[in-house]
CSV table of C-alpha atoms in Angstrom, one decimal:
chain,number,residue,atom,x,y,z
A,1,MET,CA,20.0,2.9,-18.4
A,2,PRO,CA,16.4,2.7,-19.8
A,3,ALA,CA,16.2,1.9,-23.4
A,4,VAL,CA,13.3,4.3,-23.8
A,5,GLN,CA,12.3,7.6,-22.3
A,6,TYR,CA,9.1,8.0,-20.4
A,7,SER,CA,7.1,11.2,-20.4
A,8,GLU,CA,5.7,12.5,-17.2
A,9,PRO,CA,2.2,10.9,-16.8
A,10,ALA,CA,-0.9,12.9,-16.0
A,11,ASN,CA,-2.8,12.2,-12.8
A,12,ALA,CA,-5.6,9.8,-13.2
A,13,GLY,CA,-9.0,11.3,-13.3
A,14,GLY,CA,-12.2,10.4,-11.4
A,15,LEU,CA,-15.9,9.9,-11.9
A,16,SER,CA,-18.8,11.8,-10.4
A,17,TYR,CA,-21.1,8.9,-9.3
A,18,GLU,CA,-24.1,11.3,-9.7
A,19,PRO,CA,-27.6,9.8,-9.2
A,20,GLY,CA,-28.6,8.0,-12.4
A,21,SER,CA,-25.0,7.9,-13.8
A,22,ASP,CA,-23.7,4.7,-15.4
A,23,GLU,CA,-20.8,4.5,-12.9
A,24,ARG,CA,-23.2,4.7,-10.0
A,25,LYS,CA,-25.3,1.8,-11.4
A,26,LEU,CA,-22.3,-0.3,-12.0
A,27,LEU,CA,-20.9,0.4,-8.5
A,28,LYS,CA,-24.1,-0.4,-6.8
A,29,ALA,CA,-24.4,-3.7,-8.6
A,30,ALA,CA,-20.8,-4.6,-7.6
A,31,LEU,CA,-21.5,-3.6,-4.0
A,32,ALA,CA,-24.6,-5.8,-3.8
A,33,GLU,CA,-22.8,-8.8,-5.3
A,34,MET,CA,-19.9,-8.4,-2.9
A,35,GLU,CA,-22.0,-8.0,0.1
A,36,SER,CA,-23.9,-11.2,-0.7
A,37,THR,CA,-20.8,-13.3,-1.2
A,38,VAL,CA,-18.0,-14.6,1.0
A,39,THR,CA,-14.9,-14.5,-1.2
A,40,GLU,CA,-12.4,-17.3,-0.7
A,41,ILE,CA,-8.8,-16.2,-1.0
A,42,PRO,CA,-5.8,-18.5,-1.3
A,43,SER,CA,-2.3,-17.9,-0.4
A,44,ILE,CA,-0.2,-17.8,-3.6
A,45,ILE,CA,3.3,-19.2,-3.7
A,46,ASN,CA,5.1,-19.6,-7.0
A,47,GLY,CA,1.9,-18.9,-8.8
A,48,LYS,CA,0.1,-21.8,-7.2
A,49,ARG,CA,-3.2,-21.2,-5.2
A,50,ILE,CA,-2.7,-22.8,-1.8
A,51,ARG,CA,-5.9,-23.7,0.2
A,52,THR,CA,-4.8,-24.9,3.6
A,53,GLY,CA,-8.2,-24.9,5.3
A,54,HIS,CA,-6.7,-22.8,8.1
A,55,LYS,CA,-8.7,-19.7,7.5
A,56,GLY,CA,-8.7,-16.1,8.6
A,57,LYS,CA,-11.6,-13.7,8.1
A,58,GLN,CA,-11.8,-10.2,6.7
A,59,VAL,CA,-14.9,-8.8,8.4
A,60,ASN,CA,-17.2,-6.0,7.3
A,61,PRO,CA,-16.2,-3.2,9.7
A,62,TRP,CA,-19.8,-2.0,10.2
A,63,ASP,CA,-21.2,-5.5,10.5
A,64,ARG,CA,-18.4,-7.3,12.4
A,65,TYR,CA,-20.6,-10.2,13.6
A,66,GLY,CA,-22.3,-10.8,10.3
A,67,ALA,CA,-21.0,-12.9,7.4
A,68,PRO,CA,-17.4,-12.0,6.6
A,69,LEU,CA,-16.5,-10.2,3.4
A,70,ALA,CA,-13.7,-12.8,2.7
A,71,GLU,CA,-12.0,-15.8,4.1
A,72,TYR,CA,-8.3,-16.3,3.4
A,73,HIS,CA,-6.2,-19.5,3.6
A,74,GLN,CA,-3.1,-19.1,5.8
A,75,VAL,CA,0.2,-20.9,5.3
A,76,ASP,CA,2.5,-21.8,8.1
A,77,PRO,CA,6.1,-20.7,8.7
A,78,LYS,CA,7.5,-24.0,7.5
A,79,THR,CA,5.9,-23.4,4.1
A,80,ILE,CA,7.3,-19.9,3.9
A,81,LYS,CA,10.8,-21.3,4.6
A,82,ALA,CA,10.5,-24.3,2.3
A,83,LYS,CA,8.6,-22.9,-0.7
A,84,ALA,CA,8.0,-19.1,-0.6
A,85,ILE,CA,11.6,-18.0,0.0
A,86,PRO,CA,13.3,-20.5,-2.4
A,87,GLY,CA,10.7,-19.8,-5.0
A,88,ALA,CA,11.2,-16.1,-4.8
A,89,LEU,CA,15.0,-16.5,-5.1
A,90,GLU,CA,14.6,-18.7,-8.1
A,91,ALA,CA,12.3,-16.2,-9.7
A,92,ARG,CA,14.8,-13.5,-9.1
A,93,LYS,CA,17.2,-15.1,-11.6
A,94,HIS,CA,14.9,-14.1,-14.4
A,95,TRP,CA,13.2,-11.0,-13.1
A,96,ALA,CA,16.4,-9.2,-12.0
A,97,ASN,CA,17.9,-9.8,-15.4
A,98,MET,CA,14.8,-8.7,-17.3
A,99,SER,CA,15.2,-5.3,-19.0
A,100,PHE,CA,13.8,-2.4,-17.2
A,101,LYS,CA,11.8,-1.5,-20.3
A,102,ASP,CA,10.1,-4.9,-20.2
A,103,ARG,CA,9.2,-4.6,-16.5
A,104,CYS,CA,7.8,-1.2,-17.2
A,105,ALA,CA,5.6,-2.5,-19.9
A,106,ILE,CA,4.0,-4.9,-17.4
A,107,TYR,CA,3.4,-2.0,-15.0
A,108,LYS,CA,1.9,0.1,-17.7
A,109,LYS,CA,-0.5,-2.7,-18.6
A,110,ALA,CA,-1.4,-3.2,-15.0
A,111,ALA,CA,-2.4,0.5,-14.8
A,112,LYS,CA,-4.8,0.0,-17.7
A,113,LEU,CA,-6.3,-3.1,-16.0
A,114,VAL,CA,-7.1,-1.2,-12.8
A,115,GLU,CA,-9.6,1.0,-14.7
A,116,SER,CA,-10.9,-1.9,-16.8
A,117,PRO,CA,-14.5,-3.1,-16.2
A,118,LYS,CA,-13.1,-6.4,-15.1
A,119,TYR,CA,-11.5,-4.9,-12.0
A,120,GLN,CA,-12.6,-1.3,-11.4
A,121,TRP,CA,-15.9,-2.0,-9.8
A,122,LYS,CA,-14.6,-5.0,-7.8
A,123,LEU,CA,-11.8,-2.8,-6.4
A,124,MET,CA,-14.2,0.0,-5.6
A,125,ALA,CA,-16.6,-2.4,-3.8
A,126,ALA,CA,-13.8,-4.2,-1.9
A,127,SER,CA,-12.3,-0.9,-0.7
A,128,MET,CA,-15.7,0.6,0.3
A,129,ILE,CA,-17.1,-2.4,2.2
A,130,GLY,CA,-13.8,-3.9,3.5
A,131,GLN,CA,-12.0,-0.6,4.4
A,132,GLY,CA,-15.0,1.7,5.2
A,133,LYS,CA,-14.8,4.2,2.4
A,134,THR,CA,-17.2,6.4,0.5
A,135,CYS,CA,-17.3,6.1,-3.3
A,136,GLY,CA,-15.3,9.3,-3.6
A,137,GLN,CA,-12.6,8.1,-1.1
A,138,ALA,CA,-12.4,4.7,-2.8
A,139,GLU,CA,-12.1,6.3,-6.3
A,140,GLY,CA,-9.2,8.3,-5.1
A,141,ASP,CA,-7.5,5.4,-3.3
A,142,CYS,CA,-8.0,2.1,-5.1
A,143,ILE,CA,-8.4,3.5,-8.6
A,144,ALA,CA,-6.7,6.9,-9.2
A,145,GLU,CA,-3.8,6.4,-6.7
A,146,VAL,CA,-3.1,2.9,-7.8
A,147,ILE,CA,-2.9,4.0,-11.4
A,148,ASP,CA,-0.7,6.9,-10.4
A,149,THR,CA,1.5,4.6,-8.3
A,150,LEU,CA,2.1,2.3,-11.3
A,151,ASN,CA,2.6,5.0,-13.9
A,152,PHE,CA,4.6,7.6,-11.8
A,153,HIS,CA,6.9,5.0,-10.4
A,154,VAL,CA,7.8,3.9,-13.9
A,155,TYR,CA,8.6,7.5,-14.7
A,156,PHE,CA,10.6,8.2,-11.6
A,157,CYS,CA,12.5,4.9,-11.6
A,158,ALA,CA,13.5,5.6,-15.1
A,159,GLN,CA,15.1,8.9,-13.9
A,160,LEU,CA,16.9,6.9,-11.2
A,161,TYR,CA,18.5,4.6,-13.8
A,162,ASP,CA,19.5,7.7,-15.8
A,163,LEU,CA,21.6,9.0,-12.9
A,164,GLN,CA,25.2,8.4,-14.1
A,165,PRO,CA,28.6,9.7,-13.0
A,166,PRO,CA,30.1,12.5,-15.1
A,167,LYS,CA,32.5,11.4,-17.9
A,168,GLN,CA,36.1,11.3,-16.8
A,169,LEU,CA,38.3,13.2,-19.3
A,170,ASP,CA,37.7,11.8,-22.7
A,171,SER,CA,36.5,8.4,-21.5
A,172,SER,CA,32.9,7.3,-21.9
A,173,SER,CA,33.3,4.0,-20.1
A,174,SER,CA,32.4,5.2,-16.6
A,175,ARG,CA,28.9,3.8,-15.9
A,176,LEU,CA,26.8,3.1,-12.8
A,177,ASP,CA,24.9,-0.2,-12.9
A,178,TYR,CA,21.8,-0.4,-10.6
A,179,ARG,CA,21.1,-3.9,-9.3
A,180,PRO,CA,18.2,-5.2,-7.2
A,181,LEU,CA,19.0,-6.4,-3.7
A,182,GLU,CA,20.8,-9.7,-3.3
A,183,GLY,CA,17.9,-11.6,-1.8
A,184,PHE,CA,14.2,-10.9,-1.2
A,185,VAL,CA,12.2,-8.0,0.2
A,186,LEU,CA,9.6,-8.5,2.9
A,187,ALA,CA,6.6,-6.2,2.2
A,188,ILE,CA,4.1,-5.5,4.9
A,189,SER,CA,1.2,-3.3,3.9
A,190,PRO,CA,-1.5,-1.6,6.0
A,191,PHE,CA,-5.3,-1.7,6.0
A,192,ASN,CA,-6.2,1.9,5.5
A,193,PHE,CA,-5.4,2.5,1.8
A,194,THR,CA,-5.6,-0.1,-1.0
A,195,ALA,CA,-3.0,1.9,-3.0
A,196,LEU,CA,-0.4,1.3,-0.2
A,197,GLY,CA,-0.6,-2.4,-1.1
A,198,ALA,CA,0.5,-1.5,-4.6
A,199,HIS,CA,3.2,0.9,-3.4
A,200,ILE,CA,4.6,-1.4,-0.7
A,201,ALA,CA,4.7,-4.6,-2.7
A,202,PHE,CA,5.0,-3.5,-6.3
A,203,THR,CA,7.4,-0.6,-6.3
A,204,PRO,CA,10.5,-2.6,-5.1
A,205,ALA,CA,9.6,-5.3,-7.6
A,206,LEU,CA,9.7,-2.7,-10.5
A,207,LEU,CA,13.4,-2.4,-9.8
A,208,GLY,CA,14.0,-6.2,-10.1
A,209,ASN,CA,13.4,-7.2,-6.5
A,210,VAL,CA,11.4,-10.3,-5.5
A,211,ILE,CA,8.8,-9.9,-2.8
A,212,LEU,CA,7.2,-11.7,0.1
A,213,TRP,CA,4.0,-9.7,0.6
A,214,LYS,CA,2.0,-9.9,3.8
A,215,PRO,CA,-1.1,-7.7,3.3
A,216,SER,CA,-3.2,-6.5,6.2
A,217,PRO,CA,-6.0,-8.9,7.3
A,218,MET,CA,-8.3,-6.0,7.0
A,219,ALA,CA,-7.5,-5.3,3.3
A,220,VAL,CA,-7.0,-8.8,2.0
A,221,LEU,CA,-9.7,-8.7,-0.6
A,222,SER,CA,-8.7,-5.5,-2.3
A,223,ASN,CA,-5.0,-6.5,-2.1
A,224,TYR,CA,-5.9,-9.9,-3.7
A,225,LEU,CA,-7.5,-8.1,-6.6
A,226,LEU,CA,-4.3,-6.0,-7.0
A,227,TYR,CA,-2.3,-9.3,-7.1
A,228,GLN,CA,-4.5,-10.7,-9.8
A,229,ILE,CA,-4.0,-7.5,-11.8
A,230,MET,CA,-0.3,-7.8,-11.7
A,231,GLU,CA,-0.5,-11.5,-12.5
A,232,GLU,CA,-2.6,-10.8,-15.6
A,233,ALA,CA,-0.3,-7.9,-16.6
A,234,GLY,CA,2.6,-10.4,-16.8
A,235,VAL,CA,4.6,-10.4,-13.6
A,236,PRO,CA,6.3,-13.9,-13.6
A,237,THR,CA,5.3,-16.4,-11.0
A,238,GLY,CA,7.3,-16.2,-7.8
A,239,VAL,CA,8.2,-12.6,-8.1
A,240,ILE,CA,5.5,-11.6,-5.7
A,241,GLN,CA,4.5,-14.2,-3.1
A,242,PHE,CA,1.0,-13.4,-1.7
A,243,LEU,CA,0.9,-14.4,1.9
A,244,PRO,CA,-2.2,-13.3,3.9
A,245,VAL,CA,-2.0,-14.2,7.5
A,246,GLU,CA,-3.8,-13.1,10.7
A,247,ASP,CA,-0.7,-13.4,12.9
A,248,PRO,CA,2.2,-11.5,11.2
A,249,THR,CA,4.8,-13.6,12.9
A,250,ARG,CA,3.9,-16.5,10.6
A,251,VAL,CA,5.6,-14.6,7.7
A,252,VAL,CA,7.9,-12.1,9.5
A,253,GLU,CA,9.8,-14.7,11.6
A,254,PRO,CA,10.8,-17.1,8.8
A,255,ALA,CA,11.6,-14.2,6.5
A,256,ILE,CA,13.8,-12.4,9.0
A,257,ALA,CA,15.5,-15.7,10.0
A,258,SER,CA,16.6,-16.3,6.4
A,259,PRO,CA,20.2,-15.3,5.4
A,260,HIS,CA,18.7,-14.1,2.1
A,261,PHE,CA,16.5,-11.5,3.8
A,262,ALA,CA,17.6,-8.3,2.1
A,263,GLY,CA,15.0,-5.6,2.9
A,264,LEU,CA,11.8,-4.6,4.7
A,265,HIS,CA,9.3,-2.3,3.2
A,266,TYR,CA,6.7,-1.4,5.8
A,267,THR,CA,3.8,1.0,6.5
A,268,GLY,CA,1.8,0.6,9.7
A,269,SER,CA,1.9,1.3,13.4
A,270,SER,CA,5.0,2.2,15.2
A,271,ALA,CA,4.5,-0.6,17.8
A,272,VAL,CA,4.5,-3.3,15.1
A,273,LEU,CA,7.5,-1.8,13.3
A,274,ARG,CA,9.7,-1.9,16.4
A,275,ALA,CA,9.6,-5.7,16.7
A,276,PRO,CA,11.0,-6.6,13.2
A,277,CYS,CA,13.6,-3.8,13.5
A,278,THR,CA,14.8,-5.3,16.8
A,279,GLN,CA,15.0,-8.8,15.3
A,280,ILE,CA,16.8,-7.6,12.2
A,281,GLY,CA,19.4,-5.8,14.4
A,282,THR,CA,20.2,-8.9,16.4
A,283,LYS,CA,20.6,-11.1,13.3
A,284,THR,CA,22.9,-9.0,11.1
A,285,LYS,CA,25.6,-11.7,11.3
A,286,ILE,CA,23.5,-14.3,9.5
A,287,TYR,CA,22.6,-12.1,6.5
A,288,LYS,CA,24.4,-12.2,3.2
A,289,THR,CA,24.0,-8.4,2.9
A,290,PHE,CA,23.0,-5.7,5.3
A,291,PRO,CA,19.2,-5.5,5.0
A,292,ARG,CA,17.6,-2.2,3.9
A,293,ILE,CA,14.7,-1.0,6.1
A,294,VAL,CA,12.1,1.5,4.8
A,295,GLY,CA,9.4,2.0,7.4
A,296,GLU,CA,6.6,4.6,7.7
A,297,SER,CA,4.7,4.6,11.0
A,298,GLY,CA,2.6,6.8,13.2
A,299,GLY,CA,2.9,10.6,13.3
A,300,LYS,CA,1.2,13.8,14.5
A,301,ASN,CA,-0.4,16.2,12.0
A,302,PHE,CA,-1.6,19.6,12.9
A,303,HIS,CA,-3.4,22.7,11.8
A,304,LEU,CA,-1.7,26.0,12.6
A,305,ILE,CA,-4.4,28.7,12.5
A,306,HIS,CA,-3.3,32.3,11.7
A,307,ASP,CA,-4.9,35.2,13.4
A,308,SER,CA,-6.1,36.6,10.0
A,309,CYS,CA,-8.6,33.7,9.9
A,310,LYS,CA,-10.7,35.1,12.8
A,311,ASP,CA,-13.6,36.1,10.5
A,312,ASP,CA,-14.0,32.6,9.2
A,313,VAL,CA,-14.4,30.5,12.4
A,314,GLU,CA,-17.2,28.4,11.1
A,315,ARG,CA,-15.2,27.3,8.2
A,316,LEU,CA,-12.1,26.5,10.4
A,317,ALA,CA,-14.3,24.3,12.6
A,318,SER,CA,-15.8,22.5,9.6
A,319,GLU,CA,-12.3,21.9,8.0
A,320,ALA,CA,-11.0,20.6,11.3
A,321,VAL,CA,-13.8,18.1,11.7
A,322,CYS,CA,-13.4,17.0,8.1
A,323,SER,CA,-9.6,16.6,8.4
A,324,ALA,CA,-9.9,14.6,11.6
A,325,TYR,CA,-12.6,12.2,10.7
A,326,LYS,CA,-12.6,11.7,6.9
A,327,GLN,CA,-11.5,8.3,5.7
A,328,THR,CA,-13.2,7.1,8.9
A,329,GLY,CA,-10.1,8.4,10.8
A,330,GLN,CA,-7.8,6.0,8.9
A,331,SER,CA,-5.4,8.3,7.2
A,332,THR,CA,-2.0,9.0,8.7
A,333,ALA,CA,-2.3,12.6,7.4
A,334,LEU,CA,-5.5,13.4,9.5
A,335,LEU,CA,-5.6,16.2,12.0
A,336,THR,CA,-4.6,15.3,15.5
A,337,LEU,CA,-3.6,18.7,16.9
A,338,GLU,CA,-5.2,22.2,16.4
A,339,LEU,CA,-3.1,25.2,17.2
A,340,VAL,CA,-5.5,28.2,17.6
A,341,PRO,CA,-4.7,31.8,18.5
A,342,LYS,CA,-6.3,32.9,21.8
A,343,THR,CA,-8.2,35.7,20.0
A,344,ILE,CA,-9.9,33.1,17.8
A,345,TRP,CA,-10.4,30.4,20.5
A,346,GLU,CA,-12.3,32.9,22.7
A,347,GLN,CA,-14.9,33.5,19.9
A,348,GLY,CA,-16.3,30.0,20.9
A,349,ASP,CA,-19.1,29.2,23.2
A,350,PRO,CA,-18.6,31.0,26.5
A,351,LYS,CA,-20.2,28.2,28.5
A,352,ARG,CA,-17.8,25.6,27.0
A,353,LEU,CA,-14.8,27.9,27.5
A,354,SER,CA,-15.8,28.4,31.2
A,355,CYS,CA,-16.0,24.7,31.6
A,356,GLU,CA,-12.6,24.2,30.1
A,357,LYS,CA,-11.0,26.8,32.4
A,358,ARG,CA,-12.4,25.0,35.4
A,359,LEU,CA,-11.0,21.7,34.2
A,360,ARG,CA,-7.6,23.2,33.8
């Protein structure tokens, strides 16, 4: 059980970025610096920066043929098998036995570092340029949501540890002990939200697990900054192995082939998720424990319009466009289906409706 109680945190606030504001000036300076620089990113195994010379590129999505935003060094499957996996398992011996309170202190410190001048503007710039976000979208993603991820997961995981069986008769010796998984977790995070890198890789680690983290090639720079934050906050070397690769099989195949593979934490496309799930199912005999799989993939989101909204059609149209195309269409919660009553639909342009009827 946690040695201390954690009060429910407040949601992180945001800045306005109004013309002439200090935050706008600082952000513009960070954007200009990042756009003029190609950041070199190593793989990181057991705390050591590895520069293989076999580089992948994170391009600027609106200037795909210009200079890349970052270049990252990729390790091969042999290195994953020989160094990353054994190093993570060695780090587990200390990390899994560290008190929950001490792990929480690291995460609380990391939350403070996210909004520090050293990291805030770099995270904003990396998310805006690399992942195609406005300043408001980036503020909500790579700053506020990362802070909330770190703070709220401390709060909720503490509640998890507090879940204990009821006392039996007069005995107080009945106690449930929560242990991390017996092995390592493979964390695969997507490109569309920086905060998902923090959630996918860092949340299992809070509970004492060790992580092989494969970030998306389209979010390597912002995710590398998150790794640096956790490193500075005090996460021991080897707990999170940072493994950026262009071809996911370079990490996925040696990880899933290891008998110490204990879990998959994934967010991304359904097509990509099917492959590791199939491989895991065919290899269950080799694993020391049954792997846990947590996977979030594609879905459909809809607006259901009520007939009472018929006097506000312009707003309905505006909200539909905003929901479908904000975040440059990257969010899994964006509108993909509009369910509109016939009485409202027929308020539209008669020429367009006539054309649609002919097409049907």
